[in-house]
Steps between C-alpha positions, in 0.01 A plus 500: 500500500648841408523794733244682283250219555566506873445876499149446366396300804247666735653724767383277785673199340822697455482612862472137614798399284716781635377443855608135491860594414769600750540879495840479328355290216197726470729800449692306231185485286565866416753387235243292307380798298417869522145409607632294790749755628275624780241225538666378820450836669131420555582182689257485793717283729849598617706264714831629639585210730790254518486374141515856366823576691680194356538686171719770655847501651422791731183611676559860392470388140174323580371812676560711186305248292207516743494879465512470122221242484274712717583820311405343164198308628156589365159403632407326826726271703270243653769293672832626641755298697830628640773328695738752650864394495786685666600841361149600395405776741163594648482813286498294179218278625308811608532637147374177350204490740410855401506399134286192572241705689382628161492157331193330652704221658288203608770267636808627684789298643790659688766268639763699688776259597764743626600558862268795568123523460364724227256775601210486257429841343157660522452451124439128552186573698346674197492179291122495471484202261723275713368144534803303621773635731814315610763675714819372662735684735317834506364761739126529436369839611191631315443877503224637728265561206534143368156371402598140435539277195141457393584235235762303692448121500822369654769626739827315559730670753832341600736659754300823474495747790181693577290629785243231596225761528575613145475140385151461648397819322648373173297179510173685554582725202548206263139377467576245223795333676502122447854393591718624788852370568722634780847352545730613784364853508428728795414338835132539586333532837164417344469384141133539422380413150177662386481442123163385364639375165823340626547141377861423596698609809866401548691624805855425614617718785423615853176623652371493855148439375338406169131538429330410172223739587292538185613281211187325368669402170832381646578152368873450569691588819875445550647619831851443631577681824869518584439647845210506744418703809322393817197724545405504868236770453240258366414134542287466187596240243724614214325243282173685542660840433703381201206338319261787577308496170643274228200307366659409163831358626608186309882491518692555825877484552663567837875514559760621747337572835150551359349188653635591842363853461153380403465281807594776744205591717368147483322288242126571468264208554322584175744543208485824300239488225771617258643145499179344371597532132876441519600236244880536510711536816879528524687512833868590461769474771290245688676384818403147602696547822245745643174348620324840508593562139396152389167528682443841342574357156258211558235747619545707184498197269188349655323839500497508118211268404559548124877448512628310196875576488738509796873586491727481804859629504671317784755674722789289624465375858790331675317304771190286526214680677275253676214753564474561125489128428227437760294795379506380139416142597198624693386713206544212255247299700235771539528717188300459181480862389700494174234345281591689181879493533654356181873577505768552766853621434768496771822685423838465679377175649767332716313203641481587869237311695291819539485539122406134458219538754373803308483289183307235696263770624433616143448147369257420781296819452463547121265252327539671163882526500658423163871585540773559756816657357810491721793732416808393694752755621792274412550389862236232453673191357233233505237639265395176328484312830297779661254506209448124543439549872253784441297277268438273799363780721130502577323731256145606420567527125589171327649662188773731632805539276832543683771699323851574621767732364825642637534877480 
């Protein structure tokens, strides 16, 4: 096909062709013919991350190219991504943000991987068409007159510093927000989520209290607390506060110290209604050497009547804990609550007696179980023998498949 024939393609087709090429290759199309000299300047997606910098020996050279691309660009820029290497100063990024504020950006990614956090300029908070925002290593400080991102659908903040009160205000001013991810950001006293359209919440960090206050559409929750605080001012259950109003919850993943946090203040006799529709549950960093933690995990598992998929990430324990073993044996006799459970995956499995008793508990309590998948941590050297032994355990489901694999 000749370049003239290609030039006759519809503009939207040409845009897709140019958009699928790396920026360097898109710019090279300018030598095809006179008609193609400036076609790349309407490219709606600009990605200045790691792959872009591989074409240059020095970052200063790359910086000049970024200025040139933006200076020649025509039309809207719907998607812009920037990874800041060393030697590119804040002033340059400020200039580029000012330029982008007039380009109707819908998706913005800023990954600042240098030693100091970047202070976001006020221009960023004028991006009225913004739908997806991802920030790393920044100071997030909206101006006093900030009215929110009315079209924003997703926020992904990693190592971002902000005032917690400002964050609460931000969430309320993003009425369409569906996905919220916070990774190692500011420490919260109270992290309260009031977002009527939120569907996915992912939190890794520190907060004294978490409350999913008003999230009727929330389907997926991932929480990994790396630090918890004893709150002596109240004796109410954290489970009740955490699952305040989450009627649509289907996928729940808890890691770090989250399980310990949730059981502070006691376990309510009646499980939170939010667990009624949970179909997938993942418990990371599960310590089988702690009877309180094991009992909390069993409480959570058996409080999800529609649970179909269960994943447990085992934490190494050096000694056999008799209270854990006795607790699980008792539960294996009396429990029949996992009627819909179909698959169980256990990661970093070592083969301690507590872990074995947990497997027995699952087998004795799940009449619909189809598969148990054991991932060994490498310290477990008798996988085939253990699988044969597990097949002899008492089980409610006659058709369980046992799978074993070393990680």
